[in-house]
Short mmCIF file of C-alpha atoms in Angstrom, two decimals:
data_model
loop_
_atom_site.label_atom_id
_atom_site.label_comp_id
_atom_site.label_asym_id
_atom_site.label_seq_id
_atom_site.Cartn_x
_atom_site.Cartn_y
_atom_site.Cartn_z
CA MET A 89 13.40 18.52 -19.00
CA LYS A 90 12.99 20.85 -16.06
CA LYS A 91 14.78 19.52 -13.00
CA SER A 92 12.88 19.36 -9.72
CA ASN A 93 16.03 19.61 -7.64
CA ILE A 94 14.27 21.16 -4.66
CA ILE A 95 12.05 18.09 -4.22
CA LYS A 96 13.66 15.21 -2.39
CA GLY A 97 12.02 11.95 -1.48
CA LYS A 98 12.64 10.27 1.87
CA ILE A 99 13.02 6.58 1.10
CA ASN A 100 13.24 3.63 3.48
CA SER A 101 14.33 1.05 0.91
CA LEU A 102 14.21 -0.03 -2.73
CA GLU A 103 13.33 -3.48 -4.06
CA THR A 104 14.34 -4.20 -7.63
CA MET A 105 12.57 -7.51 -8.27
CA GLY A 106 9.24 -7.37 -6.39
CA LEU A 107 6.75 -10.11 -7.29
CA VAL A 108 3.78 -9.38 -4.98
CA ASP A 109 3.36 -5.61 -5.32
CA GLY A 110 1.39 -5.41 -8.54
CA PRO A 111 1.34 -7.17 -11.92
CA GLY A 112 4.55 -8.66 -13.27
CA ILE A 113 7.97 -7.85 -11.87
CA ARG A 114 8.00 -4.58 -9.93
CA PHE A 115 10.59 -2.02 -8.90
CA VAL A 116 9.22 -1.17 -5.44
CA VAL A 117 9.92 2.16 -3.71
CA PHE A 118 9.20 2.08 0.03
CA LEU A 119 8.68 5.70 1.05
CA GLN A 120 9.23 6.83 4.64
CA GLY A 121 6.49 7.98 6.98
CA CYS A 122 3.03 6.74 7.96
CA PRO A 123 0.17 8.41 9.88
CA LEU A 124 -1.38 5.10 10.99
CA ARG A 125 -0.29 2.84 13.85
CA CYS A 126 -1.88 -0.44 12.83
CA LEU A 127 -1.84 -3.14 15.47
CA TYR A 128 -0.35 -5.68 13.06
CA CYS A 129 2.11 -3.41 11.24
CA HIS A 130 5.30 -5.31 10.36
CA ASN A 131 7.26 -2.25 9.22
CA PRO A 132 7.43 0.09 12.25
CA GLU A 133 10.75 1.41 10.95
CA THR A 134 8.78 3.30 8.28
CA TRP A 135 6.62 5.28 10.74
CA ASN A 136 8.91 8.21 11.53
CA SER A 137 9.30 10.51 8.52
CA ASP A 138 12.77 11.57 9.63
CA SER A 139 14.22 8.06 9.94
CA TYR A 140 14.75 7.58 6.22
CA LYS A 141 17.77 5.74 4.84
CA LEU A 142 17.99 7.33 1.41
CA GLU A 143 17.15 10.74 -0.04
CA LEU A 144 16.72 11.14 -3.79
CA SER A 145 15.26 13.61 -6.27
CA PRO A 146 12.62 12.32 -8.70
CA GLU A 147 15.19 12.42 -11.50
CA GLU A 148 17.71 10.44 -9.48
CA LEU A 149 15.12 7.81 -8.67
CA ILE A 150 13.89 7.47 -12.25
CA GLU A 151 17.46 6.85 -13.41
CA LYS A 152 17.70 3.95 -10.95
CA ILE A 153 14.35 2.60 -12.11
CA LYS A 154 15.29 2.76 -15.79
CA ARG A 155 18.27 0.47 -15.17
CA TYR A 156 15.80 -2.33 -14.46
CA GLN A 157 13.30 -1.53 -17.19
CA ASN A 158 14.50 -4.47 -19.30
CA TYR A 159 13.65 -6.80 -16.41
CA PHE A 160 10.12 -5.65 -15.66
CA GLY A 161 9.30 -4.59 -19.24
CA GLU A 162 5.70 -3.92 -20.28
CA ASP A 163 4.18 -6.57 -17.99
CA GLY A 164 5.66 -5.08 -14.80
CA GLY A 165 6.49 -1.61 -13.62
CA VAL A 166 7.00 0.56 -10.54
CA THR A 167 5.08 0.42 -7.27
CA PHE A 168 5.30 3.19 -4.68
CA SER A 169 4.68 1.75 -1.23
CA GLY A 170 5.59 2.63 2.32
CA GLY A 171 4.92 3.58 5.00
CA GLU A 172 2.29 5.66 3.28
CA PRO A 173 3.44 6.96 -0.15
CA LEU A 174 0.75 9.66 -0.28
CA LEU A 175 2.44 11.51 2.61
CA GLN A 176 5.15 12.68 0.17
CA LYS A 177 2.78 14.15 -2.38
CA GLU A 178 5.08 16.45 -4.35
CA PHE A 179 7.82 13.88 -4.69
CA LEU A 180 5.40 11.11 -5.62
CA LEU A 181 3.65 13.23 -8.24
CA GLU A 182 6.90 14.17 -9.95
CA CYS A 183 8.05 10.54 -9.95
CA LEU A 184 4.78 9.38 -11.47
CA LYS A 185 4.99 12.00 -14.21
CA LEU A 186 8.53 10.90 -15.06
CA CYS A 187 7.42 7.26 -15.15
CA LYS A 188 4.63 8.18 -17.56
CA ASN A 189 7.16 9.92 -19.81
CA GLU A 190 9.10 6.65 -19.93
CA HIS A 191 5.92 4.58 -20.52
CA ILE A 192 6.40 2.71 -17.23
CA HIS A 193 3.34 1.15 -15.55
CA THR A 194 2.73 2.75 -12.15
CA ALA A 195 1.02 1.56 -8.98
CA ILE A 196 0.65 2.88 -5.46
CA ASP A 197 0.21 0.63 -2.43
CA THR A 198 -1.70 2.78 0.04
CA SER A 199 -4.07 2.83 2.98
CA GLY A 200 -5.79 5.92 1.56
CA SER A 201 -5.41 7.64 4.93
CA VAL A 202 -4.36 11.14 3.86
CA ASN A 203 -5.85 13.93 1.73
CA GLY A 204 -4.70 15.82 -1.36
CA TYR A 205 -4.15 12.98 -3.86
CA GLU A 206 -6.50 13.88 -6.72
CA GLU A 207 -3.80 14.85 -9.24
CA ILE A 208 -1.62 11.94 -8.15
CA LEU A 209 -4.39 9.49 -9.09
CA ASP A 210 -4.40 10.88 -12.63
CA TYR A 211 -0.91 9.43 -13.15
CA VAL A 212 -1.49 6.07 -11.44
CA ASP A 213 -2.39 2.96 -13.46
CA LEU A 214 -3.24 0.76 -10.47
CA VAL A 215 -4.24 1.44 -6.86
CA ILE A 216 -3.47 -1.33 -4.35
CA LEU A 217 -5.67 -0.43 -1.39
CA ASP A 218 -5.13 -1.88 2.06
CA ILE A 219 -8.54 -2.33 3.67
CA LYS A 220 -7.83 -2.35 7.39
CA ALA A 221 -11.51 -2.69 8.28
CA TYR A 222 -14.82 -1.60 6.80
CA GLN A 223 -16.60 -0.50 9.98
CA GLU A 224 -15.81 2.72 11.85
CA GLN A 225 -15.25 1.19 15.28
CA GLU A 226 -13.05 -1.66 14.06
CA TYR A 227 -11.05 0.65 11.80
CA GLN A 228 -10.36 3.02 14.69
CA LYS A 229 -9.34 0.12 16.92
CA LEU A 230 -6.91 -1.31 14.37
CA THR A 231 -5.34 1.92 13.12
CA THR A 232 -5.90 4.51 15.91
CA ARG A 233 -7.43 6.80 13.24
CA PRO A 234 -11.00 7.46 12.01
CA ILE A 235 -12.21 5.76 8.83
CA THR A 236 -13.23 9.02 7.11
CA ASN A 237 -10.15 9.54 4.91
CA PHE A 238 -10.11 5.90 3.80
CA LEU A 239 -13.71 6.05 2.60
CA LYS A 240 -13.16 9.36 0.85
CA PHE A 241 -10.13 7.94 -0.97
CA LEU A 242 -12.02 4.81 -2.02
CA TYR A 243 -14.93 6.79 -3.46
CA THR A 244 -12.55 9.18 -5.25
CA CYS A 245 -10.82 6.22 -6.92
CA GLN A 246 -14.20 4.95 -8.07
CA LYS A 247 -15.19 8.36 -9.41
CA LYS A 248 -11.95 8.49 -11.42
CA GLY A 249 -12.39 4.91 -12.65
CA LYS A 250 -9.09 3.68 -11.23
CA LYS A 251 -8.21 0.01 -11.52
CA MET A 252 -7.85 -1.42 -8.02
CA TRP A 253 -6.57 -4.35 -6.00
CA PHE A 254 -8.01 -4.76 -2.50
CA ARG A 255 -5.98 -6.36 0.29
CA THR A 256 -6.92 -7.21 3.86
CA VAL A 257 -4.67 -8.76 6.51
CA ILE A 258 -6.41 -11.58 8.38
CA VAL A 259 -5.40 -11.72 12.06
CA PRO A 260 -6.28 -14.58 14.44
CA GLY A 261 -8.86 -13.48 16.99
CA VAL A 262 -9.39 -10.15 15.24
CA ASN A 263 -11.03 -10.75 11.86
CA ASP A 264 -10.47 -14.45 11.02
CA THR A 265 -14.17 -15.30 10.80
CA LYS A 266 -16.68 -16.12 8.10
CA ASP A 267 -18.85 -13.23 9.31
CA PHE A 268 -16.03 -10.74 8.76
CA VAL A 269 -15.36 -12.04 5.26
CA LEU A 270 -19.04 -11.97 4.32
CA GLY A 271 -19.24 -8.41 5.62
CA LEU A 272 -16.17 -7.47 3.59
CA LYS A 273 -17.70 -9.11 0.55
CA ASN A 274 -20.86 -7.07 0.99
CA PHE A 275 -18.86 -3.87 1.53
CA ILE A 276 -16.84 -4.19 -1.69
CA SER A 277 -19.72 -5.50 -3.82
CA GLY A 278 -20.81 -2.00 -4.81
CA PHE A 279 -17.42 -0.92 -6.16
CA ARG A 280 -16.23 -1.15 -9.77
CA ASN A 281 -12.87 -1.67 -11.45
CA ILE A 282 -11.70 -4.25 -8.89
CA GLU A 283 -9.19 -6.59 -10.52
CA LYS A 284 -8.26 -8.62 -7.44
CA VAL A 285 -9.19 -9.07 -3.78
CA GLU A 286 -6.64 -10.76 -1.51
CA LEU A 287 -6.79 -11.94 2.08
CA LEU A 288 -3.25 -11.89 3.47
CA PRO A 289 -2.36 -14.14 6.43
CA TYR A 290 -0.97 -12.24 9.41
CA GLN A 291 2.73 -12.94 10.04
CA THR A 292 4.93 -12.36 13.10
CA LEU A 293 8.04 -11.39 11.13
CA GLY A 294 7.93 -7.80 12.40
CA VAL A 295 8.15 -8.65 16.12
CA SER A 296 11.95 -8.42 16.20
CA LYS A 297 11.78 -4.95 14.61
CA TYR A 298 9.67 -3.67 17.51
CA GLN A 299 12.15 -5.11 19.99
CA LYS A 300 15.04 -3.44 18.18
CA LEU A 301 13.23 -0.09 18.17
CA GLY A 302 12.21 -0.41 21.81
CA ILE A 303 8.49 -0.34 20.96
CA SER A 304 5.95 -2.58 22.66
CA TYR A 305 4.24 -4.95 20.22
CA PRO A 306 0.40 -4.79 20.47
CA LEU A 307 -0.14 -8.37 19.28
CA GLU A 308 2.66 -9.97 21.26
CA ASN A 309 0.69 -13.11 22.14
CA VAL A 310 -0.97 -13.58 18.76
CA SER A 311 0.27 -16.44 16.58
CA ALA A 312 0.73 -16.25 12.83
CA MET A 313 -2.44 -16.84 10.81
CA ASP A 314 -3.00 -20.41 9.66
CA VAL A 315 -2.45 -20.30 5.89
CA GLU A 316 -5.00 -23.02 5.12
CA LYS A 317 -7.71 -21.28 7.14
CA CYS A 318 -6.91 -18.01 5.39
CA GLN A 319 -7.27 -19.79 2.04
CA SER A 320 -10.66 -21.18 3.08
CA LEU A 321 -11.78 -17.63 3.91
CA GLN A 322 -10.49 -16.49 0.53
CA GLU A 323 -12.67 -19.15 -1.12
CA ILE A 324 -15.71 -17.85 0.76
CA LEU A 325 -14.90 -14.36 -0.45
CA GLU A 326 -14.70 -15.53 -4.06
CA GLU A 327 -17.92 -17.55 -4.04
CA GLU A 328 -20.65 -16.13 -6.25
#
């Protein structure tokens, strides 16, 4: 096998027994760097591409992953998350190819906010897409970026027939309404290959990270989302 020694991935952390990042047990790779600045982001330490904690080649990473293959087996696999995994295109592509050679199920957890991912999608079994918002103005407000790249990514996934999970964080006072959920339901109704749609309750666990990094927290006075209310919104989303 040809070694891609020149390519190195900037990694924030590795999780060996992930249970919420795709089907089954997942080996989760949190890649460094993100172009968005979402108001509710709980991982600000992943923003800066140069603040990585670990640097590995694709071959070095796949050797780590293979050590846990007996744990995740055929029902689980590897999920590349972030930050935004699509920022490190060359590294991600090589890792996905190596995973395919080892018959390991692959997923990416992405906001779809960058370009140049067409070949990457060919090696991905599942796309977990974070839907920040479905309207231009709200998307810009939440992420500080235009919605254009997100929509392009979503339609490319549909064109390629990619299996998808949709996820949306529900924040009190921002999008915790029946109207938002009905609008989301209408937005996603035209898309195919959707295996799951999840509404995730906003948490305040990342506040201390902002304080440690000396960054002001945009939602400082916002409480965590009520789990029962979030579940009731999930039920509205799932109604026929």
